[in-house]
């Protein structure tokens, strides 16, 4: 016991004695400001963390996940909110973006601000030019993040400095919302500064001067559209936090136009395999555009890279044709609608622009092979969706709704009335249909082609399930190689092209057309828009516009955008900024195309009279043009006012 | 000694649970109607977020409370029996000209409040809906503006004849196979205002059932973020 007492006494005194000597050696186990900001590797590690948390809506973005970004398996691409696709897992109705991006945004903005405030203190080791590049990069990140905020919430609190509690009081951190206009102008200024400071070329995945300009054209086009088309307004603290005065529209469109114009001749459309008049080559060219992501592609301006196995996504797994699905994987999550497909050229259409699958007497047109129906389809479309019967990864994709067993060999009459949901086929005794993909598949002995599944290998059973729900499958961005390994979850690593030159051309065309429509005439804007559209169309293999007078409606520009940028997660924001979502999704059932094999005739026919397999209708609520500020952030900051209707 | 300390510990742990919520239950009733200023009838609406929202701000404790929202029934009345006693500011929002918030409403016991509003549109049945050929229901309705304020007289964009098999029928819940939807672009829709207007359901529905029908219309006017419908009363139609 005495022994123990000694130990205690000595140890207490040894601590007390030691405490008198000064400890001025920095702890070597902690990385401090100086370590990060005074060396190239330190700065690059800081940068790459900011880049990796940028709010990029890529393969891993999901509108209904609470945190929106960086999901391992993004079952729903945004295409299932816009009418580009229907999704097997819902939504069953229109929806706004239900996840939130607020606190994460301010974290990233703070990181950018910390960099801009701290880096100059330690930057003596870098050349003046290098310092400029890094500072500009931080502004690019900040602008990108504010853009993600303002397009969701309207005016938000603006911070271009760091606030450090407790040297400022808690109340001083509770900033009110700025006007929406001020936030757009802030983004504009940041991107101007970024473009001035960034180099002409940059490392893979990092922003250069033209990434800043291209982003500016996107942002200013958004701002101009809000000024012109928005009619939801909210004033708080004497500021217009939702809505921009109409008078600013032309200014924003002009900024978008000028920024896009500066990218011209620095980047160009990808045409490595393209040949005039050769549909096959044009198709292959458009397919390759999404794979050729090394520095060599002249179209890619800002790219987010993935690399197996550290950084992966599940795009190939989620959207695979059912016949290529691997055990424990998934398939056909996002199925392209006929509404999207009909926008493209080269398909037989009736007077209303609807796909025509019957002859003039109302009988189905018959085809030996399913692809015969799509023989003249625009190459860009074929590179965007997989047609029934097209070859993908070296095999024919076998899409069918059922087998027609009526005795006709020609003049087959329509099998259901127009605009009925899929399951109405079930009542037709002349059809062989699989009831369920899972255990209810019909194997039918055909007269001419042997035994086959009524619904094909990747087609539609009555309960849909893993087969396509719409008659089409997704092709854009899908890995070309049939490597079974990439068809499991978290095995894909193709890069996401966040900004490509085609979008910049479309931004320019739209801004130019809006300026022309507003009577601006310092440049021949109509002609400029027309040239941009035709450049896009030529590469796509689509029908060209016949002179600038043929470009007489903003809808032409908008449609081109939908077609070119389909499945690139841009359409959702386009519908929002044009404020047309509520008109487009007004009791709307997305349409589908169902191929049938006629047994007696040994021919295929197509039925286009139906909407969504389960009769789901889309009704967009104008409320969703602005998102709700999350309740948890409202509670933290009493000065925030929520958007109208929330 | 050891045993006693265990017993003590157990007793103390009971003590930890002794605090209870001694606040009164939210037992007060707040009810009332949203009434059309001119016709004195309730303003028909739909259930849920696109109908009429009653926003309550309890100002007894502070200037900036968290709002508490609930929604009207589809006949335009509301009844909430689980409200805390207190002083509230009431903000009704729906397909009518926005009204000033109603301040200092003391809720204690049963509080009734009727709010007079000018609906954007009034939709009236001209006569009873009729059954045609056993496969469709047609109805004649009259749609008129409910307000003289030109700020709320935008063009008519949508007319619906909603049909459902339950008495809960409206934009929130309808049978999309049979309900009739008409859209108008530009000012074309204004031509039917004030007229007797005939609408018929879509498709061919199953006979031998009871359906509930309701006409609705909206103008291009967004109130509190939402482009809302005004409704007629609900009619029950028995299809033999």
mmCIF file of C-alpha atoms in Angstrom, chain A residues 231-232 420-421 423-424 582-583 585-588 615-625 631 634-635 637-640 642 644-646, chain B residues 49-50 53 55 64 66-67 69 71 93 157-158 160 171 174 176-181 183 203-204 218 220 222-229:
data_model
loop_
_atom_site.group_PDB
_atom_site.id
_atom_site.type_symbol
_atom_site.label_atom_id
_atom_site.label_comp_id
_atom_site.label_asym_id
_atom_site.label_seq_id
_atom_site.Cartn_x
_atom_site.Cartn_y
_atom_site.Cartn_z
ATOM 1 C CA UNK A 231 -44.193 34.401 -62.377
ATOM 2 C CA UNK A 232 -43.656 33.214 -58.808
ATOM 3 C CA UNK A 420 -55.175 2.484 -73.001
ATOM 4 C CA UNK A 421 -52.795 1.217 -70.363
ATOM 5 C CA UNK A 423 -52.753 -4.442 -69.298
ATOM 6 C CA UNK A 424 -55.709 -4.017 -71.632
ATOM 7 C CA UNK A 582 -46.671 22.239 -65.645
ATOM 8 C CA UNK A 583 -47.964 22.404 -69.246
ATOM 9 C CA UNK A 585 -46.970 17.272 -67.435
ATOM 10 C CA UNK A 586 -50.650 18.011 -67.193
ATOM 11 C CA UNK A 587 -52.566 14.737 -66.898
ATOM 12 C CA UNK A 588 -49.861 13.223 -69.095
ATOM 13 C CA UNK A 615 -51.834 3.905 -66.418
ATOM 14 C CA UNK A 616 -49.828 6.344 -64.304
ATOM 15 C CA UNK A 617 -50.409 10.004 -65.090
ATOM 16 C CA UNK A 618 -48.065 12.918 -64.529
ATOM 17 C CA UNK A 619 -49.213 16.206 -63.001
ATOM 18 C CA UNK A 620 -46.460 18.727 -62.307
ATOM 19 C CA UNK A 621 -47.113 21.130 -59.458
ATOM 20 C CA UNK A 622 -45.984 24.738 -60.046
ATOM 21 C CA UNK A 623 -44.839 24.716 -56.428
ATOM 22 C CA UNK A 624 -41.791 22.694 -57.501
ATOM 23 C CA UNK A 625 -40.331 25.455 -59.659
ATOM 24 C CA UNK A 631 -36.835 22.556 -42.273
ATOM 25 C CA UNK A 634 -34.957 26.990 -41.347
ATOM 26 C CA UNK A 635 -34.807 26.073 -37.648
ATOM 27 C CA UNK A 637 -31.580 30.406 -38.981
ATOM 28 C CA UNK A 638 -34.642 32.443 -37.937
ATOM 29 C CA UNK A 639 -33.896 34.975 -40.677
ATOM 30 C CA UNK A 640 -34.682 32.543 -43.494
ATOM 31 C CA UNK A 642 -39.238 29.757 -47.051
ATOM 32 C CA UNK A 644 -44.025 30.295 -51.592
ATOM 33 C CA UNK A 645 -46.320 27.410 -50.731
ATOM 34 C CA UNK A 646 -43.956 25.607 -48.370
ATOM 35 C CA UNK B 49 -51.536 20.408 -50.561
ATOM 36 C CA UNK B 50 -53.222 21.678 -53.709
ATOM 37 C CA UNK B 53 -54.169 25.322 -46.602
ATOM 38 C CA UNK B 55 -51.462 27.946 -41.801
ATOM 39 C CA UNK B 64 -41.331 33.941 -35.360
ATOM 40 C CA UNK B 66 -42.645 27.406 -36.690
ATOM 41 C CA UNK B 67 -45.803 27.296 -38.779
ATOM 42 C CA UNK B 69 -50.334 23.671 -41.363
ATOM 43 C CA UNK B 71 -55.804 21.454 -44.960
ATOM 44 C CA UNK B 93 -54.364 29.969 -48.882
ATOM 45 C CA UNK B 157 -56.220 27.092 -69.068
ATOM 46 C CA UNK B 158 -57.777 23.814 -67.887
ATOM 47 C CA UNK B 160 -61.794 18.900 -66.046
ATOM 48 C CA UNK B 171 -57.131 16.542 -59.068
ATOM 49 C CA UNK B 174 -59.350 10.600 -60.099
ATOM 50 C CA UNK B 176 -57.514 8.939 -65.430
ATOM 51 C CA UNK B 177 -59.121 6.516 -67.878
ATOM 52 C CA UNK B 178 -62.506 8.254 -67.822
ATOM 53 C CA UNK B 179 -61.967 11.754 -66.517
ATOM 54 C CA UNK B 180 -62.156 14.379 -69.246
ATOM 55 C CA UNK B 181 -59.420 16.952 -69.492
ATOM 56 C CA UNK B 183 -56.629 22.408 -72.100
ATOM 57 C CA UNK B 203 -63.657 6.162 -72.875
ATOM 58 C CA UNK B 204 -66.220 3.514 -72.039
ATOM 59 C CA UNK B 218 -58.237 26.776 -63.284
ATOM 60 C CA UNK B 220 -53.104 30.746 -65.231
ATOM 61 C CA UNK B 222 -50.253 30.852 -59.126
ATOM 62 C CA UNK B 223 -51.298 31.387 -55.518
ATOM 63 C CA UNK B 224 -48.628 30.550 -52.924
ATOM 64 C CA UNK B 225 -46.596 28.597 -55.463
ATOM 65 C CA UNK B 226 -49.436 26.412 -56.723
ATOM 66 C CA UNK B 227 -51.662 26.680 -59.775
ATOM 67 C CA UNK B 228 -54.861 25.527 -58.098
ATOM 68 C CA UNK B 229 -58.272 24.372 -59.294
#
